[in-house]
mmCIF file of C-alpha atoms in Angstrom:
data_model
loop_
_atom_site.group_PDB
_atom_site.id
_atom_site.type_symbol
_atom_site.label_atom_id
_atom_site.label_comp_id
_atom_site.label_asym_id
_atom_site.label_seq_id
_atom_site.Cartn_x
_atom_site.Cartn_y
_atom_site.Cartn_z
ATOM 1 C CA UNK A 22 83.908 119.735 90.191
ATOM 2 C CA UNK A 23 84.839 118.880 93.730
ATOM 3 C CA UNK A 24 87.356 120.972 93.746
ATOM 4 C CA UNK A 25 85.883 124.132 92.398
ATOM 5 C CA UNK A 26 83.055 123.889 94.963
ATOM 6 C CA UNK A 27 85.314 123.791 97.283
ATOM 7 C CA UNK A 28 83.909 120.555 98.960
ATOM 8 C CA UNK A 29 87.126 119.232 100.554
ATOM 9 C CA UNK A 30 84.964 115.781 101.980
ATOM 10 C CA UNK A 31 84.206 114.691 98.953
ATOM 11 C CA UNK A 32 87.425 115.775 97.389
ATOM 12 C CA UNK A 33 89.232 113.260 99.620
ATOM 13 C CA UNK A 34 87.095 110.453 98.377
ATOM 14 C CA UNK A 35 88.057 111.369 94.819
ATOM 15 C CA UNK A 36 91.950 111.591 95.569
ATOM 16 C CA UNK A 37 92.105 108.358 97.546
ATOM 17 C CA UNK A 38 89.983 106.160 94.124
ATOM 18 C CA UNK A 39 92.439 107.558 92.300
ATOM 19 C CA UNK A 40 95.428 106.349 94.287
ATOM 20 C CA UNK A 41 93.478 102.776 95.057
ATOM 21 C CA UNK A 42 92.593 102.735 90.485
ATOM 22 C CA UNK A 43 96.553 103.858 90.014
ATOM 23 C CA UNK A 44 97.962 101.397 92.281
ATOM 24 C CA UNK A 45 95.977 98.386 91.145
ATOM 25 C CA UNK A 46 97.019 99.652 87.629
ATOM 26 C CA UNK A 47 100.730 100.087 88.203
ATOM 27 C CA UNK A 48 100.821 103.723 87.842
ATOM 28 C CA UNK A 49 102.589 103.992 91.333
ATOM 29 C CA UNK A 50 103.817 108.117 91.066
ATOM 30 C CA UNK A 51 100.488 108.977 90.580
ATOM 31 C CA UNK A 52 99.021 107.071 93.077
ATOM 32 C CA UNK A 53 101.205 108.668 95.671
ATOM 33 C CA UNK A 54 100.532 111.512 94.481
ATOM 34 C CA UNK A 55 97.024 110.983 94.812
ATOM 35 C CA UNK A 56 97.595 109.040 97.992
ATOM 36 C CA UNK A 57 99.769 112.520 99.718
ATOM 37 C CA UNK A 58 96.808 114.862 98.328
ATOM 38 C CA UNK A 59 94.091 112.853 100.148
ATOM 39 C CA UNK A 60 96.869 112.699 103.750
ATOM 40 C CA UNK A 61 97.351 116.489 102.805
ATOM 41 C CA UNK A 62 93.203 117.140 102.962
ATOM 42 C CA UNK A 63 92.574 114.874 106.247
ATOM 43 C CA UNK A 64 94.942 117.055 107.733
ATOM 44 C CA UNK A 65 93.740 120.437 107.031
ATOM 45 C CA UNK A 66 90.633 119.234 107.953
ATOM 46 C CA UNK A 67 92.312 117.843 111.526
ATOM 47 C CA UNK A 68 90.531 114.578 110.907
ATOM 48 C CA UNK A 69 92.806 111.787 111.984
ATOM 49 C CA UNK A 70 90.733 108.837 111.065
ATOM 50 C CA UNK A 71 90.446 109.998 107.340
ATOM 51 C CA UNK A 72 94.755 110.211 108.048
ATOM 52 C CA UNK A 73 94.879 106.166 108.309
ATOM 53 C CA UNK A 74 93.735 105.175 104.554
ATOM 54 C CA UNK A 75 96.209 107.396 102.628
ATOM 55 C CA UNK A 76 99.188 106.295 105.135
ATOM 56 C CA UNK A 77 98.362 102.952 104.317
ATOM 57 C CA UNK A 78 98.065 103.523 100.750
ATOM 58 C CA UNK A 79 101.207 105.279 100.755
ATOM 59 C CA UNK A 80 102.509 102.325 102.234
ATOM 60 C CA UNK A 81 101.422 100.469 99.791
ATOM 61 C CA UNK A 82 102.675 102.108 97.059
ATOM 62 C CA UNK A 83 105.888 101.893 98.498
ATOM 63 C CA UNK A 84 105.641 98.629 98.865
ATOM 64 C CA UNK A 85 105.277 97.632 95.413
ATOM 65 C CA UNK A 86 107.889 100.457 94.750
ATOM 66 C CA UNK A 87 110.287 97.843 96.393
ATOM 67 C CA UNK A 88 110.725 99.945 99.365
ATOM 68 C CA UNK A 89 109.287 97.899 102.263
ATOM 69 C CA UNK A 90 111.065 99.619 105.108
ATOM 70 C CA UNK A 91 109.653 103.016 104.660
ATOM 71 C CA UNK A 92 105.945 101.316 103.929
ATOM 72 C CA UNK A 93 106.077 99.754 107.157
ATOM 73 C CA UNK A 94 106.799 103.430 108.576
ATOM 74 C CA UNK A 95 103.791 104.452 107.216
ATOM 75 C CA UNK A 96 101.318 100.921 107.961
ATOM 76 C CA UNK A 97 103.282 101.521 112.003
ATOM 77 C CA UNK A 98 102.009 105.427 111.992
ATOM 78 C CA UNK A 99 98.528 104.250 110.325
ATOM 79 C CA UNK A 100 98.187 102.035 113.055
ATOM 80 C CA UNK A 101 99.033 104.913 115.570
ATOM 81 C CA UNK A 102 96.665 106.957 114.583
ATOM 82 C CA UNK A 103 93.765 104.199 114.860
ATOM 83 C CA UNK A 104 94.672 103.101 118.997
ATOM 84 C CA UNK A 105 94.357 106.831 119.265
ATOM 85 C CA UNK A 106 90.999 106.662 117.864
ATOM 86 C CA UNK A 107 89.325 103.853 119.655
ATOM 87 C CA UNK A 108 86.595 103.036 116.989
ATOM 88 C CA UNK A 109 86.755 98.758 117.058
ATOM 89 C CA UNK A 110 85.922 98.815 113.341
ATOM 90 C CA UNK A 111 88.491 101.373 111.848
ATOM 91 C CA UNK A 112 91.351 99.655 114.097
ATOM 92 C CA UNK A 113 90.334 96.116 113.737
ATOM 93 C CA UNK A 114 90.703 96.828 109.715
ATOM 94 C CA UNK A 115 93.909 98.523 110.170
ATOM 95 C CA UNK A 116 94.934 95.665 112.391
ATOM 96 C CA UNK A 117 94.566 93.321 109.068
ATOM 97 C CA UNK A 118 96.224 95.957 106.544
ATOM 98 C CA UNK A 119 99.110 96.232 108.601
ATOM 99 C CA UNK A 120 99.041 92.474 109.516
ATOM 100 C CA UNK A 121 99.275 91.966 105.556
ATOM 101 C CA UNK A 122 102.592 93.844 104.976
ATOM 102 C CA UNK A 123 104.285 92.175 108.398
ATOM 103 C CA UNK A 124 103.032 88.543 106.991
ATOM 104 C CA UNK A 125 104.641 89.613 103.421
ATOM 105 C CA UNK A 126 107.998 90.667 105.430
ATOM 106 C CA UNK A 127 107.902 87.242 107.217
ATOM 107 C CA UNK A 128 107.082 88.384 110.237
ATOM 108 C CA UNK A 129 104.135 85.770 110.865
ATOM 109 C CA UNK A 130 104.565 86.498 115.202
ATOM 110 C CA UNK A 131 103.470 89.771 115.069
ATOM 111 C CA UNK A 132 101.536 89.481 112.208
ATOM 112 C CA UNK A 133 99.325 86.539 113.662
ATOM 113 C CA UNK A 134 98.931 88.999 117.091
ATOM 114 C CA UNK A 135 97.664 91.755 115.430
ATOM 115 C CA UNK A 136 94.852 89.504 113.342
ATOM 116 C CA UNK A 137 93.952 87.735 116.514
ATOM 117 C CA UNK A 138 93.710 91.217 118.089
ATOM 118 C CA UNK A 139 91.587 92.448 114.985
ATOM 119 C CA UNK A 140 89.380 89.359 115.198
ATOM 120 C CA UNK A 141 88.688 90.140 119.457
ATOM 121 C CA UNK A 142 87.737 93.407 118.528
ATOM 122 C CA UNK A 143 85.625 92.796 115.545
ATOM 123 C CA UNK A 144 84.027 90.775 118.050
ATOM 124 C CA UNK A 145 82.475 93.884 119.816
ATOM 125 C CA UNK A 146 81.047 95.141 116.764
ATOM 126 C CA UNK A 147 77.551 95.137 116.064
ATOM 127 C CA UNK A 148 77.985 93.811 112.533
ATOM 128 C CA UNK A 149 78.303 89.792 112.934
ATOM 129 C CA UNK A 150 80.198 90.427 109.268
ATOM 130 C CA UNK A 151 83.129 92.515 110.485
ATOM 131 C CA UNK A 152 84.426 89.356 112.028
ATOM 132 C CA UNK A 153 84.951 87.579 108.638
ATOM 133 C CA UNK A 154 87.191 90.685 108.171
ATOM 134 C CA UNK A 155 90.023 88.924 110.970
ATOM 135 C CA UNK A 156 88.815 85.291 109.603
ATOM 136 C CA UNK A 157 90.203 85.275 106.331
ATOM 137 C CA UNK A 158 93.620 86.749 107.086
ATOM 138 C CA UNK A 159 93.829 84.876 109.949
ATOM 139 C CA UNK A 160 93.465 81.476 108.547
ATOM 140 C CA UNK A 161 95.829 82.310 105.501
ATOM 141 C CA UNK A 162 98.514 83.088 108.104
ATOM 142 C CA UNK A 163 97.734 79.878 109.618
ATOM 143 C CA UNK A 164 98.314 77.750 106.378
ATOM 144 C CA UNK A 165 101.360 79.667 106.099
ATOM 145 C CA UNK A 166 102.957 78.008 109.513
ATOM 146 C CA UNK A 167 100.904 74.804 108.501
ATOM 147 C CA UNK A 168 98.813 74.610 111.567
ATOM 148 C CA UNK A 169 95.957 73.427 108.898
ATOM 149 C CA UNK A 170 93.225 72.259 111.413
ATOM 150 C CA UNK A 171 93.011 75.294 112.968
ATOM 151 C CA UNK A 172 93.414 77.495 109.429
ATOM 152 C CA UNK A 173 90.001 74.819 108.487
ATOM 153 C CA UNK A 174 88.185 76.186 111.750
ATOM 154 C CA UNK A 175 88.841 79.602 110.841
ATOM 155 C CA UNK A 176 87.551 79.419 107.133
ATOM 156 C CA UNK A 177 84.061 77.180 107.871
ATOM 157 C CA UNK A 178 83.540 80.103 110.561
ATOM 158 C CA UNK A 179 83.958 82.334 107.968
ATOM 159 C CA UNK A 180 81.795 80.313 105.471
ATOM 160 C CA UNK A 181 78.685 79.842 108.176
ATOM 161 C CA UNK A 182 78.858 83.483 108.698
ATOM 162 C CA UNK A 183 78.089 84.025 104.965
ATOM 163 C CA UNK A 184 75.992 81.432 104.272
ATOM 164 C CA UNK A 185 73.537 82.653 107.397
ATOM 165 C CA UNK A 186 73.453 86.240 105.724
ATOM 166 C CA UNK A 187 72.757 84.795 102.428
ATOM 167 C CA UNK A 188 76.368 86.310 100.812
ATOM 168 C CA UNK A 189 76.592 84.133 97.435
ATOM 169 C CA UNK A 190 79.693 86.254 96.407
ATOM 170 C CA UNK A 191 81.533 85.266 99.684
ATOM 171 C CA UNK A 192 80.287 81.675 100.057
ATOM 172 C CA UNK A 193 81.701 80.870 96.673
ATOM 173 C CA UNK A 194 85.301 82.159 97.527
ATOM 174 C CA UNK A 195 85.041 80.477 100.938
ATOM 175 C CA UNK A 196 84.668 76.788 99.089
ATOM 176 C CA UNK A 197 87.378 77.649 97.231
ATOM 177 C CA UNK A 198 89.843 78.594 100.375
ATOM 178 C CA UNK A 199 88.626 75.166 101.959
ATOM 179 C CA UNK A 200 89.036 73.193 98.627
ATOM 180 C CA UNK A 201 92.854 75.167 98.246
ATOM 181 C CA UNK A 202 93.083 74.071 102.094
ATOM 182 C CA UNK A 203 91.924 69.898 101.221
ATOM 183 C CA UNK A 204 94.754 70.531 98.750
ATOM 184 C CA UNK A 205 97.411 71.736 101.391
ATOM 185 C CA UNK A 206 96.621 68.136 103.542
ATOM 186 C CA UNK A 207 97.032 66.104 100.595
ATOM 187 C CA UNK A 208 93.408 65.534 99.927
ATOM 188 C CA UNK A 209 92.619 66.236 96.269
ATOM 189 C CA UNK A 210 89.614 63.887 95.736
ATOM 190 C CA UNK A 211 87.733 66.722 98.462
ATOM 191 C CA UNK A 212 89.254 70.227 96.109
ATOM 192 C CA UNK A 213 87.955 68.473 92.948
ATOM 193 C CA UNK A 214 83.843 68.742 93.277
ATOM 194 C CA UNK A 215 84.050 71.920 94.999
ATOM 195 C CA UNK A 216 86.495 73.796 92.642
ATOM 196 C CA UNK A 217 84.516 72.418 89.128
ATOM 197 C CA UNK A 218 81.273 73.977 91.226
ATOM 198 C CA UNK A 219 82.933 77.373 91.623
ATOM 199 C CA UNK A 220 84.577 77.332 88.170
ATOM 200 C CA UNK A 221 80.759 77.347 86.743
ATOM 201 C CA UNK A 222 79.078 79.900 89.551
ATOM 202 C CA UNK A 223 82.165 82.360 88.620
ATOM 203 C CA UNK A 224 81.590 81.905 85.454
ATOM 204 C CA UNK A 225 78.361 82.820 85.631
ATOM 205 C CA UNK A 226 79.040 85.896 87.575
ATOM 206 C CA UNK A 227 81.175 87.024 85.193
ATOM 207 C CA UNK A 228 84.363 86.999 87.518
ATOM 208 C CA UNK A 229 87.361 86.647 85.451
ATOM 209 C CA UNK A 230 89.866 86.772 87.892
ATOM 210 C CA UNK A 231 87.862 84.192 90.236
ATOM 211 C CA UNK A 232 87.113 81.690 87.533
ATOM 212 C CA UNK A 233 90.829 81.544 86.256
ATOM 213 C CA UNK A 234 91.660 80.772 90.068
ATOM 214 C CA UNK A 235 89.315 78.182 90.527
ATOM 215 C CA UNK A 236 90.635 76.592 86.966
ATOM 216 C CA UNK A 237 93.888 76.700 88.840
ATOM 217 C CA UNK A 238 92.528 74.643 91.861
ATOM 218 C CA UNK A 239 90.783 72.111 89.681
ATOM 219 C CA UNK A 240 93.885 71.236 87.394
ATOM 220 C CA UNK A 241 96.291 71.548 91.041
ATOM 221 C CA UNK A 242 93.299 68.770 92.447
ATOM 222 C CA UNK A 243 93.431 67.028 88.720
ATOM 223 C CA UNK A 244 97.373 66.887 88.856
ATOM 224 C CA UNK A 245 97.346 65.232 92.326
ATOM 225 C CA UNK A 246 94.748 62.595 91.722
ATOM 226 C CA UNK A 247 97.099 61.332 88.495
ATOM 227 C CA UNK A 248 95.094 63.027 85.621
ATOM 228 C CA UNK A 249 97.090 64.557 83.452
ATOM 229 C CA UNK A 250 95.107 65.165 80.424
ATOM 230 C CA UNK A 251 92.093 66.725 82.119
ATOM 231 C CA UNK A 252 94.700 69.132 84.143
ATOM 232 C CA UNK A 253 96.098 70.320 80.975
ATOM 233 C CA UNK A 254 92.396 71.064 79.481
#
């Protein structure tokens, strides 16, 4: 319908759902195809902001296509194209995307200077929730070089932030980064309550995906604390 009337905005919306439903199916051609009609519209329309999603899309595709030199061409243009733009909020989220693929390739130096870059910027937002954004990212990267007392700072920032604007969605998956941390410094007995509590509030929300994780926590917590049986279960 879009494209009959002619309405190219909205048209670009359409092509890059299509790309984000294909990739998170598997269908990778046709979400770069539907990834390089969306870069093809933002271009005719000389919008270079609207450029930065389907680059990093593409990139992403690639990615999974097991080609990560060429998506990192792609996240290093995407990330052009937002300095040129100056808007804190478009580049502090590219700063995380791109961030992402550089922490997947092992490179946690530049990845960690980009997220702490992200999180000074989201900073001068007016949304107090942009920052969470940085947070998240930020404190996985942090487990990931095991400086845990400073990943912990990062995620109960995160988790305050949330629980002051009354996100129930967010808080949940915050307990459960900080119960997966208490895990990470050998401290099971403090994963256990909070991952049976977000096992039943995931459950309730009907979050598949979420309750099998927190499952996953528990029996990890379960495991380390010397019971077997009630891991297996």
């Amino acid at each position: 319908i879009h494209a009959k009337t002619g309405n190219e905005s909205a048209l670009w919306f359409d092509w890059m759902s299509l790309g984000d439903a294909n990739l998170r199916q598997g269908n990778l051609k046709d979400a770069m195809e539907s990834y390089q009609q969306a870069l093809a519209i933002s271009r005719k329309q000389e919008s270079k902001i609207n450029e930065v999603f389907p680059l990093q899309g593409i990139g992403s595709t690639l990615m999974r296509q097991g080609d990560p030199r060429g998506a990192r061409q792609f996240y290093e243009k995407s990330l052009e194209v937002c300095r040129a733009e100056k808007d804190p909020e478009s580049l502090s989220v590219c700063l995380i995307n791109v961030a992402g693929m550089l922490a997947d390739q092992g490179d946690l130096p530049r990845a960690e200077g980009l997220l702490q870059e992200s999180l000074e910027l989201s900073k001068k937002t007016e949304r107090k929730e942009v920052v969470t954004w940085s947070l998240e990212p930020l404190a996985d990267l942090l487990v990931k070089k095991s400086q845990l007392s400073e990943a912990r700072a990062k995620y109960e920032q995160k988790l305050s932030i949330h629980t002051q604007f009354g996100e129930a969605n967010h808080v949940v998956w915050d307990r459960l980064n900080l119960a997966n941390l208490s895990l990470e410094e050998g401290r099971p007995a403090e994963a256990e309550a909070p991952a049976r509590a977000a096992v039943e509030v995931l459950r309730k929300q009907k979050s598949i995906y979420g309750e099998a994780k927190a499952h996953i926590l528990l029996a990890r917590a379960l495991l380390m604390e010397g019971k077997p049986k009630e891991a297996t279960t």
